[in-house]
């Protein structure tokens, strides 16, 4: 089973843009280790726990958002794999109870691969009031490059590169996600 | 656009795409051997050159493609003279002289230098 890092697709403009959200939850076990408390030791007061979503998983969330967009553009006929992280910058932590919104846009795509630009936004639900509901605020950008594996492995003649014929990138997890999101 | 202006923009593209320092990007620097470019970087460079110069680069126009699939062009892992002629015709911006001495297919990526890109862009802009 694929480890899904987005909960719902909320907008899909085929070949152009995909928007997805992720609700950060304390039920995710890794948050308890990231970061666990440092107990006090002689000479140190220690540190309390600080559960925040690891930046690497935010990156994965954007990679899934952009990857579905790129895969969808070719009808999920080719295997789309993350090949390069061009830019990744995040300015704020995402703690439990927050919602992340990933917006991925295709900048360029051809048979060989695709490049995407991405914006990460955060909604801190506690920041809203009855008069002014909480809003998404931009917290970072993640630009990625994807390779169309089938094309590249065939044309480049890379020795020993044997991959299964079935599309192992886009399995049931992504299909279910799109279906339950209404796409 | 002067050659120097083209070079500066190409340098900016490479600094961005390959995370190298500006002073590493000399005209003679090999993309693979000196600047650490890997296969996916070539695609990245194509995309970024298109953006920087407002040009459209066709598939296989800047970097060679599908050479290895033609038996006339590659034998025992080496590019044949006919293959080099075909590459030269397809990629007039590339200097194949040093490659001819040891035409191993696996080394075809190494012939690309910063100057190759500058020449390519100049041709595109003039066309």
PDB file of C-alpha atoms in Angstrom:
ATOM      1  CA  UNK A   1       0.000   0.000   0.000  1.00  0.00           C
ATOM      2  CA  UNK A   2       1.141   3.448  -0.796  1.00  0.00           C
ATOM      3  CA  UNK A   3       1.718   5.863   2.053  1.00  0.00           C
ATOM      4  CA  UNK A   4      -0.595   8.736   1.179  1.00  0.00           C
ATOM      5  CA  UNK A   5       0.420  12.227   2.182  1.00  0.00           C
ATOM      6  CA  UNK A   6      -2.582  14.084   0.843  1.00  0.00           C
ATOM      7  CA  UNK A   7      -6.136  13.600   2.052  1.00  0.00           C
ATOM      8  CA  UNK A   8      -8.192  15.086  -0.710  1.00  0.00           C
ATOM      9  CA  UNK A   9      -7.896  16.621  -4.140  1.00  0.00           C
ATOM     10  CA  UNK A  10      -9.974  19.793  -4.237  1.00  0.00           C
ATOM     11  CA  UNK A  11      -9.229  21.116  -7.715  1.00  0.00           C
ATOM     12  CA  UNK A  12      -7.981  19.528 -10.909  1.00  0.00           C
ATOM     13  CA  UNK A  13      -7.420  21.387 -14.144  1.00  0.00           C
ATOM     14  CA  UNK A  14      -6.070  18.602 -16.376  1.00  0.00           C
ATOM     15  CA  UNK A  15      -2.563  19.248 -17.649  1.00  0.00           C
ATOM     16  CA  UNK A  16      -2.350  22.517 -15.735  1.00  0.00           C
ATOM     17  CA  UNK A  17      -3.005  22.572 -12.016  1.00  0.00           C
ATOM     18  CA  UNK A  18      -3.909  20.337  -9.105  1.00  0.00           C
ATOM     19  CA  UNK A  19      -4.760  21.479  -5.584  1.00  0.00           C
ATOM     20  CA  UNK A  20      -4.814  19.073  -2.633  1.00  0.00           C
ATOM     21  CA  UNK A  21      -5.135  19.337   1.116  1.00  0.00           C
ATOM     22  CA  UNK A  22      -3.601  17.455   4.010  1.00  0.00           C
ATOM     23  CA  UNK A  23      -4.881  17.601   7.561  1.00  0.00           C
ATOM     24  CA  UNK A  24      -2.086  17.214  10.076  1.00  0.00           C
ATOM     25  CA  UNK A  25      -3.178  14.972  12.935  1.00  0.00           C
ATOM     26  CA  UNK A  26      -1.772  13.924  16.282  1.00  0.00           C
ATOM     27  CA  UNK A  27      -2.932  10.408  15.391  1.00  0.00           C
ATOM     28  CA  UNK A  28       0.088  10.242  13.071  1.00  0.00           C
ATOM     29  CA  UNK A  29       2.607   8.432  15.197  1.00  0.00           C
ATOM     30  CA  UNK A  30       5.700  10.049  13.768  1.00  0.00           C
ATOM     31  CA  UNK A  31       4.622  13.414  15.177  1.00  0.00           C
ATOM     32  CA  UNK A  32       5.353  12.032  18.633  1.00  0.00           C
ATOM     33  CA  UNK A  33       8.970  11.480  17.655  1.00  0.00           C
ATOM     34  CA  UNK A  34       9.238  14.677  15.642  1.00  0.00           C
ATOM     35  CA  UNK A  35      10.058  16.148  17.999  1.00  0.00           C
ATOM     36  CA  UNK A  36       9.984  14.154  21.210  1.00  0.00           C
ATOM     37  CA  UNK A  37      10.800  15.860  24.498  1.00  0.00           C
ATOM     38  CA  UNK A  38      14.398  16.022  25.654  1.00  0.00           C
ATOM     39  CA  UNK A  39      14.344  15.206  29.376  1.00  0.00           C
ATOM     40  CA  UNK A  40      16.301  17.472  31.667  1.00  0.00           C
ATOM     41  CA  UNK A  41      19.854  16.360  32.377  1.00  0.00           C
ATOM     42  CA  UNK A  42      22.457  17.792  34.709  1.00  0.00           C
ATOM     43  CA  UNK A  43      23.435  21.085  33.117  1.00  0.00           C
ATOM     44  CA  UNK A  44      20.434  21.217  30.772  1.00  0.00           C
ATOM     45  CA  UNK A  45      16.811  22.072  31.371  1.00  0.00           C
ATOM     46  CA  UNK A  46      15.750  19.820  28.506  1.00  0.00           C
ATOM     47  CA  UNK A  47      13.116  20.666  25.922  1.00  0.00           C
ATOM     48  CA  UNK A  48       9.385  20.007  25.787  1.00  0.00           C
ATOM     49  CA  UNK A  49       7.970  17.951  22.922  1.00  0.00           C
ATOM     50  CA  UNK A  50       7.158  19.822  19.708  1.00  0.00           C
ATOM     51  CA  UNK A  51       5.002  17.770  17.342  1.00  0.00           C
ATOM     52  CA  UNK A  52       5.301  19.191  13.811  1.00  0.00           C
ATOM     53  CA  UNK A  53       5.017  17.585  10.402  1.00  0.00           C
ATOM     54  CA  UNK A  54       8.512  16.742   9.092  1.00  0.00           C
ATOM     55  CA  UNK A  55       9.498  18.971   6.180  1.00  0.00           C
ATOM     56  CA  UNK A  56      10.500  15.877   4.203  1.00  0.00           C
ATOM     57  CA  UNK A  57       6.893  14.666   4.356  1.00  0.00           C
ATOM     58  CA  UNK A  58       5.571  18.055   3.267  1.00  0.00           C
ATOM     59  CA  UNK A  59       7.901  17.606   0.306  1.00  0.00           C
ATOM     60  CA  UNK A  60       6.384  14.171  -0.311  1.00  0.00           C
ATOM     61  CA  UNK A  61       2.909  15.704  -0.123  1.00  0.00           C
ATOM     62  CA  UNK A  62       3.817  18.136  -2.874  1.00  0.00           C
ATOM     63  CA  UNK A  63       5.477  15.340  -4.866  1.00  0.00           C
ATOM     64  CA  UNK A  64       2.233  13.340  -4.708  1.00  0.00           C
ATOM     65  CA  UNK A  65       0.141  16.387  -5.632  1.00  0.00           C
ATOM     66  CA  UNK A  66       2.340  17.245  -8.609  1.00  0.00           C
ATOM     67  CA  UNK A  67       2.897  13.584  -9.498  1.00  0.00           C
ATOM     68  CA  UNK A  68      -0.840  12.911  -9.810  1.00  0.00           C
ATOM     69  CA  UNK A  69      -1.190  16.026 -11.953  1.00  0.00           C
ATOM     70  CA  UNK A  70       1.595  14.904 -14.304  1.00  0.00           C
ATOM     71  CA  UNK A  71       0.346  11.311 -14.370  1.00  0.00           C
ATOM     72  CA  UNK A  72      -3.224  12.395 -15.027  1.00  0.00           C
ATOM     73  CA  UNK A  73      -2.078  14.493 -17.984  1.00  0.00           C
ATOM     74  CA  UNK A  74      -1.045  11.324 -19.806  1.00  0.00           C
ATOM     75  CA  UNK A  75      -3.995   9.256 -18.606  1.00  0.00           C
ATOM     76  CA  UNK A  76      -1.755   7.451 -16.068  1.00  0.00           C
ATOM     77  CA  UNK A  77      -0.261   5.566 -19.007  1.00  0.00           C
ATOM     78  CA  UNK A  78       3.365   6.268 -18.064  1.00  0.00           C
ATOM     79  CA  UNK A  79       5.280   5.802 -14.852  1.00  0.00           C
ATOM     80  CA  UNK A  80       5.984   9.211 -13.407  1.00  0.00           C
ATOM     81  CA  UNK A  81       8.765   9.378 -10.843  1.00  0.00           C
ATOM     82  CA  UNK A  82      10.201  12.274  -8.900  1.00  0.00           C
ATOM     83  CA  UNK A  83      13.599  13.003 -10.399  1.00  0.00           C
ATOM     84  CA  UNK A  84      14.772  16.286  -8.952  1.00  0.00           C
ATOM     85  CA  UNK A  85      13.930  18.837  -6.307  1.00  0.00           C
ATOM     86  CA  UNK A  86      14.781  22.200  -7.832  1.00  0.00           C
ATOM     87  CA  UNK A  87      13.651  24.423  -4.987  1.00  0.00           C
ATOM     88  CA  UNK A  88      12.253  23.664  -1.577  1.00  0.00           C
ATOM     89  CA  UNK A  89      11.761  26.300   1.068  1.00  0.00           C
ATOM     90  CA  UNK A  90       9.400  26.249   4.027  1.00  0.00           C
ATOM     91  CA  UNK A  91       9.092  29.133   6.415  1.00  0.00           C
ATOM     92  CA  UNK A  92       6.757  27.787   9.090  1.00  0.00           C
ATOM     93  CA  UNK A  93       6.030  24.549  10.915  1.00  0.00           C
ATOM     94  CA  UNK A  94       2.778  22.658  10.435  1.00  0.00           C
ATOM     95  CA  UNK A  95       1.497  21.324  13.741  1.00  0.00           C
ATOM     96  CA  UNK A  96      -1.426  19.016  14.552  1.00  0.00           C
ATOM     97  CA  UNK A  97      -4.821  20.509  13.775  1.00  0.00           C
ATOM     98  CA  UNK A  98      -3.467  22.566  10.884  1.00  0.00           C
ATOM     99  CA  UNK A  99      -4.396  22.083   7.242  1.00  0.00           C
ATOM    100  CA  UNK A 100      -1.815  22.172   4.468  1.00  0.00           C
ATOM    101  CA  UNK A 101      -2.829  23.114   0.949  1.00  0.00           C
ATOM    102  CA  UNK A 102      -0.603  22.116  -1.954  1.00  0.00           C
ATOM    103  CA  UNK A 103      -1.012  23.811  -5.323  1.00  0.00           C
ATOM    104  CA  UNK A 104       1.032  22.239  -8.116  1.00  0.00           C
ATOM    105  CA  UNK A 105       1.289  23.766 -11.581  1.00  0.00           C
ATOM    106  CA  UNK A 106       2.858  22.190 -14.656  1.00  0.00           C
ATOM    107  CA  UNK A 107       5.462  24.544 -16.069  1.00  0.00           C
ATOM    108  CA  UNK A 108       6.607  22.327 -18.897  1.00  0.00           C
ATOM    109  CA  UNK A 109       5.928  18.775 -19.967  1.00  0.00           C
ATOM    110  CA  UNK A 110       7.041  16.540 -22.816  1.00  0.00           C
ATOM    111  CA  UNK A 111       7.642  12.847 -23.506  1.00  0.00           C
ATOM    112  CA  UNK A 112      10.771  12.780 -21.378  1.00  0.00           C
ATOM    113  CA  UNK A 113       9.493  14.479 -18.260  1.00  0.00           C
ATOM    114  CA  UNK A 114       7.859  17.440 -16.629  1.00  0.00           C
ATOM    115  CA  UNK A 115       8.702  20.346 -14.383  1.00  0.00           C
ATOM    116  CA  UNK A 116       6.242  21.671 -11.846  1.00  0.00           C
ATOM    117  CA  UNK A 117       6.110  24.654  -9.549  1.00  0.00           C
ATOM    118  CA  UNK A 118       4.363  24.367  -6.229  1.00  0.00           C
ATOM    119  CA  UNK A 119       3.040  26.569  -3.461  1.00  0.00           C
ATOM    120  CA  UNK A 120       2.529  25.301   0.085  1.00  0.00           C
ATOM    121  CA  UNK A 121      -0.027  27.069   2.262  1.00  0.00           C
ATOM    122  CA  UNK A 122      -1.018  26.542   5.854  1.00  0.00           C
ATOM    123  CA  UNK A 123      -4.273  27.176   7.653  1.00  0.00           C
ATOM    124  CA  UNK A 124      -4.046  27.382  11.412  1.00  0.00           C
ATOM    125  CA  UNK A 125      -7.676  26.889  12.415  1.00  0.00           C
ATOM    126  CA  UNK A 126      -7.034  28.416  15.824  1.00  0.00           C
ATOM    127  CA  UNK A 127      -6.050  31.702  14.172  1.00  0.00           C
ATOM    128  CA  UNK A 128      -9.624  32.412  13.085  1.00  0.00           C
ATOM    129  CA  UNK A 129     -12.427  34.152  14.931  1.00  0.00           C
ATOM    130  CA  UNK A 130     -16.183  34.220  14.360  1.00  0.00           C
ATOM    131  CA  UNK A 131     -15.825  37.438  12.368  1.00  0.00           C
ATOM    132  CA  UNK A 132     -12.630  36.527  10.577  1.00  0.00           C
ATOM    133  CA  UNK A 133     -12.315  32.860   9.750  1.00  0.00           C
ATOM    134  CA  UNK A 134      -8.854  31.348   9.513  1.00  0.00           C
ATOM    135  CA  UNK A 135      -7.253  31.625   6.079  1.00  0.00           C
ATOM    136  CA  UNK A 136      -4.564  29.827   4.170  1.00  0.00           C
ATOM    137  CA  UNK A 137      -1.211  31.567   4.356  1.00  0.00           C
ATOM    138  CA  UNK A 138       1.657  30.841   2.016  1.00  0.00           C
ATOM    139  CA  UNK A 139       4.507  29.135   3.871  1.00  0.00           C
ATOM    140  CA  UNK A 140       6.742  27.882   1.104  1.00  0.00           C
ATOM    141  CA  UNK A 141       7.522  26.859  -2.458  1.00  0.00           C
ATOM    142  CA  UNK A 142       8.551  23.472  -3.841  1.00  0.00           C
ATOM    143  CA  UNK A 143       9.568  23.125  -7.493  1.00  0.00           C
ATOM    144  CA  UNK A 144      10.037  19.612  -8.823  1.00  0.00           C
ATOM    145  CA  UNK A 145      11.022  17.653 -11.899  1.00  0.00           C
ATOM    146  CA  UNK A 146       9.501  14.359 -12.894  1.00  0.00           C
ATOM    147  CA  UNK A 147      10.815  11.744 -15.285  1.00  0.00           C
ATOM    148  CA  UNK A 148       8.613   9.628 -17.508  1.00  0.00           C
ATOM    149  CA  UNK A 149      10.360   6.417 -16.629  1.00  0.00           C
ATOM    150  CA  UNK A 150       9.269   4.246 -19.554  1.00  0.00           C
ATOM    151  CA  UNK A 151      10.470   6.711 -22.131  1.00  0.00           C
ATOM    152  CA  UNK A 152      13.782   7.450 -20.471  1.00  0.00           C
ATOM    153  CA  UNK A 153      14.749   3.887 -19.725  1.00  0.00           C
ATOM    154  CA  UNK A 154      14.001   2.824 -23.284  1.00  0.00           C
ATOM    155  CA  UNK A 155      15.653   5.673 -25.113  1.00  0.00           C
ATOM    156  CA  UNK A 156      18.712   6.135 -22.950  1.00  0.00           C
ATOM    157  CA  UNK A 157      19.482   2.435 -23.170  1.00  0.00           C
ATOM    158  CA  UNK A 158      20.390   2.360 -19.504  1.00  0.00           C
ATOM    159  CA  UNK A 159      21.828  -1.084 -18.839  1.00  0.00           C
ATOM    160  CA  UNK A 160      20.097  -3.310 -16.332  1.00  0.00           C
ATOM    161  CA  UNK A 161      17.062  -1.081 -16.061  1.00  0.00           C
ATOM    162  CA  UNK A 162      14.202  -3.517 -15.975  1.00  0.00           C
ATOM    163  CA  UNK A 163      10.923  -2.314 -14.540  1.00  0.00           C
ATOM    164  CA  UNK A 164       7.614  -4.109 -14.374  1.00  0.00           C
ATOM    165  CA  UNK A 165       5.160  -3.372 -17.139  1.00  0.00           C
ATOM    166  CA  UNK A 166       2.302  -2.529 -14.804  1.00  0.00           C
ATOM    167  CA  UNK A 167       2.170   1.013 -13.562  1.00  0.00           C
ATOM    168  CA  UNK A 168       3.497   0.634 -10.037  1.00  0.00           C
ATOM    169  CA  UNK A 169       3.511   4.387  -9.481  1.00  0.00           C
ATOM    170  CA  UNK A 170      -0.215   4.940  -9.775  1.00  0.00           C
ATOM    171  CA  UNK A 171      -1.888   2.190  -7.810  1.00  0.00           C
ATOM    172  CA  UNK A 172      -5.147   1.845  -5.943  1.00  0.00           C
ATOM    173  CA  UNK A 173      -4.292   4.512  -3.374  1.00  0.00           C
ATOM    174  CA  UNK A 174      -4.204   7.344  -5.868  1.00  0.00           C
ATOM    175  CA  UNK A 175      -7.212   6.055  -7.772  1.00  0.00           C
ATOM    176  CA  UNK A 176      -9.262   5.879  -4.601  1.00  0.00           C
ATOM    177  CA  UNK A 177      -8.121   9.363  -3.646  1.00  0.00           C
ATOM    178  CA  UNK A 178      -9.257  10.825  -6.956  1.00  0.00           C
ATOM    179  CA  UNK A 179     -12.558   8.941  -6.867  1.00  0.00           C
ATOM    180  CA  UNK A 180     -13.407   9.934  -3.287  1.00  0.00           C
ATOM    181  CA  UNK A 181     -12.455  13.504  -4.123  1.00  0.00           C
ATOM    182  CA  UNK A 182     -15.053  13.486  -6.884  1.00  0.00           C
ATOM    183  CA  UNK A 183     -12.703  13.305  -9.888  1.00  0.00           C
TER     184      UNK A 183
ATOM    185  CA  UNK B   1      22.083  39.909 -27.623  1.00  0.00           C
ATOM    186  CA  UNK B   2      25.880  39.760 -27.482  1.00  0.00           C
ATOM    187  CA  UNK B   3      27.767  36.527 -26.894  1.00  0.00           C
ATOM    188  CA  UNK B   4      28.675  37.769 -23.437  1.00  0.00           C
ATOM    189  CA  UNK B   5      25.051  38.410 -22.564  1.00  0.00           C
ATOM    190  CA  UNK B   6      24.098  34.950 -23.785  1.00  0.00           C
ATOM    191  CA  UNK B   7      26.912  33.453 -21.716  1.00  0.00           C
ATOM    192  CA  UNK B   8      25.778  35.261 -18.566  1.00  0.00           C
ATOM    193  CA  UNK B   9      22.227  34.024 -18.943  1.00  0.00           C
ATOM    194  CA  UNK B  10      23.406  30.479 -19.660  1.00  0.00           C
ATOM    195  CA  UNK B  11      25.584  30.726 -16.557  1.00  0.00           C
ATOM    196  CA  UNK B  12      22.577  31.795 -14.461  1.00  0.00           C
ATOM    197  CA  UNK B  13      20.618  28.804 -15.792  1.00  0.00           C
ATOM    198  CA  UNK B  14      23.418  26.397 -14.869  1.00  0.00           C
ATOM    199  CA  UNK B  15      23.954  27.902 -11.414  1.00  0.00           C
ATOM    200  CA  UNK B  16      20.251  27.369 -10.809  1.00  0.00           C
ATOM    201  CA  UNK B  17      19.889  23.922 -12.397  1.00  0.00           C
ATOM    202  CA  UNK B  18      23.099  22.334 -11.100  1.00  0.00           C
ATOM    203  CA  UNK B  19      23.596  24.225  -7.813  1.00  0.00           C
ATOM    204  CA  UNK B  20      27.146  25.217  -8.784  1.00  0.00           C
ATOM    205  CA  UNK B  21      29.032  28.444  -8.076  1.00  0.00           C
ATOM    206  CA  UNK B  22      29.169  31.135 -10.709  1.00  0.00           C
ATOM    207  CA  UNK B  23      32.941  30.934 -11.049  1.00  0.00           C
ATOM    208  CA  UNK B  24      32.773  27.197 -11.798  1.00  0.00           C
ATOM    209  CA  UNK B  25      30.795  27.932 -14.950  1.00  0.00           C
ATOM    210  CA  UNK B  26      33.556  28.670 -17.459  1.00  0.00           C
ATOM    211  CA  UNK B  27      33.134  28.385 -21.222  1.00  0.00           C
ATOM    212  CA  UNK B  28      35.209  25.181 -21.341  1.00  0.00           C
ATOM    213  CA  UNK B  29      33.575  23.483 -18.333  1.00  0.00           C
ATOM    214  CA  UNK B  30      32.028  20.114 -19.186  1.00  0.00           C
ATOM    215  CA  UNK B  31      28.460  19.804 -17.919  1.00  0.00           C
ATOM    216  CA  UNK B  32      28.985  16.223 -16.795  1.00  0.00           C
ATOM    217  CA  UNK B  33      32.648  16.108 -15.784  1.00  0.00           C
ATOM    218  CA  UNK B  34      33.079  19.527 -14.208  1.00  0.00           C
ATOM    219  CA  UNK B  35      29.590  20.626 -13.212  1.00  0.00           C
ATOM    220  CA  UNK B  36      28.189  17.266 -12.127  1.00  0.00           C
ATOM    221  CA  UNK B  37      25.187  17.165 -14.467  1.00  0.00           C
ATOM    222  CA  UNK B  38      23.137  13.953 -14.497  1.00  0.00           C
ATOM    223  CA  UNK B  39      20.602  12.791 -17.053  1.00  0.00           C
ATOM    224  CA  UNK B  40      17.580  14.544 -15.538  1.00  0.00           C
ATOM    225  CA  UNK B  41      19.586  17.779 -15.337  1.00  0.00           C
ATOM    226  CA  UNK B  42      19.739  17.879 -19.134  1.00  0.00           C
ATOM    227  CA  UNK B  43      15.961  18.073 -19.273  1.00  0.00           C
ATOM    228  CA  UNK B  44      15.982  20.714 -16.542  1.00  0.00           C
ATOM    229  CA  UNK B  45      18.545  22.757 -18.507  1.00  0.00           C
ATOM    230  CA  UNK B  46      16.406  22.561 -21.658  1.00  0.00           C
ATOM    231  CA  UNK B  47      13.342  23.801 -19.763  1.00  0.00           C
ATOM    232  CA  UNK B  48      15.262  26.613 -18.078  1.00  0.00           C
ATOM    233  CA  UNK B  49      16.950  27.756 -21.320  1.00  0.00           C
ATOM    234  CA  UNK B  50      13.522  27.971 -22.962  1.00  0.00           C
ATOM    235  CA  UNK B  51      12.307  30.196 -20.154  1.00  0.00           C
ATOM    236  CA  UNK B  52      15.430  32.353 -19.954  1.00  0.00           C
ATOM    237  CA  UNK B  53      15.622  33.080 -23.676  1.00  0.00           C
ATOM    238  CA  UNK B  54      11.986  32.727 -24.720  1.00  0.00           C
ATOM    239  CA  UNK B  55      12.854  29.992 -27.210  1.00  0.00           C
ATOM    240  CA  UNK B  56      11.334  26.611 -27.975  1.00  0.00           C
ATOM    241  CA  UNK B  57      13.693  23.646 -27.958  1.00  0.00           C
ATOM    242  CA  UNK B  58      12.481  20.486 -29.665  1.00  0.00           C
ATOM    243  CA  UNK B  59      13.111  17.055 -28.257  1.00  0.00           C
ATOM    244  CA  UNK B  60      16.601  15.887 -29.168  1.00  0.00           C
ATOM    245  CA  UNK B  61      17.486  19.284 -30.592  1.00  0.00           C
ATOM    246  CA  UNK B  62      20.042  20.292 -27.974  1.00  0.00           C
ATOM    247  CA  UNK B  63      21.095  16.918 -26.557  1.00  0.00           C
ATOM    248  CA  UNK B  64      21.116  13.732 -28.644  1.00  0.00           C
ATOM    249  CA  UNK B  65      18.385  11.138 -28.345  1.00  0.00           C
ATOM    250  CA  UNK B  66      17.792   7.645 -29.606  1.00  0.00           C
ATOM    251  CA  UNK B  67      21.345   7.243 -30.880  1.00  0.00           C
ATOM    252  CA  UNK B  68      21.694   3.909 -29.150  1.00  0.00           C
ATOM    253  CA  UNK B  69      18.608   2.420 -30.779  1.00  0.00           C
ATOM    254  CA  UNK B  70      20.027   2.474 -34.296  1.00  0.00           C
ATOM    255  CA  UNK B  71      22.372  -0.445 -35.049  1.00  0.00           C
ATOM    256  CA  UNK B  72      24.134   1.527 -37.785  1.00  0.00           C
ATOM    257  CA  UNK B  73      25.126   4.186 -35.286  1.00  0.00           C
ATOM    258  CA  UNK B  74      26.259   2.131 -32.313  1.00  0.00           C
ATOM    259  CA  UNK B  75      28.307  -1.068 -32.278  1.00  0.00           C
ATOM    260  CA  UNK B  76      29.816  -2.692 -29.180  1.00  0.00           C
ATOM    261  CA  UNK B  77      29.025   0.329 -27.077  1.00  0.00           C
ATOM    262  CA  UNK B  78      30.827   2.673 -29.455  1.00  0.00           C
ATOM    263  CA  UNK B  79      29.371   5.266 -31.767  1.00  0.00           C
ATOM    264  CA  UNK B  80      30.331   4.424 -35.359  1.00  0.00           C
ATOM    265  CA  UNK B  81      31.703   7.013 -37.812  1.00  0.00           C
ATOM    266  CA  UNK B  82      28.268   6.984 -39.463  1.00  0.00           C
ATOM    267  CA  UNK B  83      26.756   7.660 -36.053  1.00  0.00           C
ATOM    268  CA  UNK B  84      29.074  10.591 -35.443  1.00  0.00           C
ATOM    269  CA  UNK B  85      28.209  12.013 -38.860  1.00  0.00           C
ATOM    270  CA  UNK B  86      24.528  11.695 -38.038  1.00  0.00           C
ATOM    271  CA  UNK B  87      25.034  13.374 -34.671  1.00  0.00           C
ATOM    272  CA  UNK B  88      27.059  16.154 -36.254  1.00  0.00           C
ATOM    273  CA  UNK B  89      24.315  16.824 -38.778  1.00  0.00           C
ATOM    274  CA  UNK B  90      21.677  16.842 -36.066  1.00  0.00           C
ATOM    275  CA  UNK B  91      23.676  18.829 -33.511  1.00  0.00           C
ATOM    276  CA  UNK B  92      25.696  21.443 -35.416  1.00  0.00           C
ATOM    277  CA  UNK B  93      26.433  23.352 -32.203  1.00  0.00           C
ATOM    278  CA  UNK B  94      28.490  20.476 -30.775  1.00  0.00           C
ATOM    279  CA  UNK B  95      32.232  20.000 -31.231  1.00  0.00           C
ATOM    280  CA  UNK B  96      32.781  16.257 -31.717  1.00  0.00           C
ATOM    281  CA  UNK B  97      36.537  16.342 -32.293  1.00  0.00           C
ATOM    282  CA  UNK B  98      37.630  15.069 -28.881  1.00  0.00           C
ATOM    283  CA  UNK B  99      34.791  12.529 -28.801  1.00  0.00           C
ATOM    284  CA  UNK B 100      35.948  10.921 -32.069  1.00  0.00           C
ATOM    285  CA  UNK B 101      39.175   9.700 -30.424  1.00  0.00           C
ATOM    286  CA  UNK B 102      37.195   7.536 -27.966  1.00  0.00           C
ATOM    287  CA  UNK B 103      33.584   7.422 -29.150  1.00  0.00           C
ATOM    288  CA  UNK B 104      32.038   5.422 -26.330  1.00  0.00           C
ATOM    289  CA  UNK B 105      28.289   5.796 -26.137  1.00  0.00           C
ATOM    290  CA  UNK B 106      28.410   6.150 -22.370  1.00  0.00           C
ATOM    291  CA  UNK B 107      30.600   9.235 -22.798  1.00  0.00           C
ATOM    292  CA  UNK B 108      28.409  11.049 -25.285  1.00  0.00           C
ATOM    293  CA  UNK B 109      27.044  13.262 -22.500  1.00  0.00           C
ATOM    294  CA  UNK B 110      30.537  14.425 -21.613  1.00  0.00           C
ATOM    295  CA  UNK B 111      31.080  16.366 -24.844  1.00  0.00           C
ATOM    296  CA  UNK B 112      28.667  19.072 -23.773  1.00  0.00           C
ATOM    297  CA  UNK B 113      30.375  22.157 -22.427  1.00  0.00           C
ATOM    298  CA  UNK B 114      29.035  25.530 -21.356  1.00  0.00           C
ATOM    299  CA  UNK B 115      30.257  26.860 -24.692  1.00  0.00           C
ATOM    300  CA  UNK B 116      28.142  24.244 -26.505  1.00  0.00           C
ATOM    301  CA  UNK B 117      25.047  25.714 -24.869  1.00  0.00           C
ATOM    302  CA  UNK B 118      26.085  29.282 -25.694  1.00  0.00           C
ATOM    303  CA  UNK B 119      26.589  28.335 -29.357  1.00  0.00           C
ATOM    304  CA  UNK B 120      23.259  26.536 -29.414  1.00  0.00           C
ATOM    305  CA  UNK B 121      21.369  29.515 -27.989  1.00  0.00           C
ATOM    306  CA  UNK B 122      23.107  31.895 -30.389  1.00  0.00           C
ATOM    307  CA  UNK B 123      21.981  29.762 -33.336  1.00  0.00           C
ATOM    308  CA  UNK B 124      18.436  29.622 -32.014  1.00  0.00           C
ATOM    309  CA  UNK B 125      18.273  33.377 -31.487  1.00  0.00           C
ATOM    310  CA  UNK B 126      19.654  34.039 -34.956  1.00  0.00           C
ATOM    311  CA  UNK B 127      17.237  31.636 -36.658  1.00  0.00           C
TER     312      UNK B 127
END
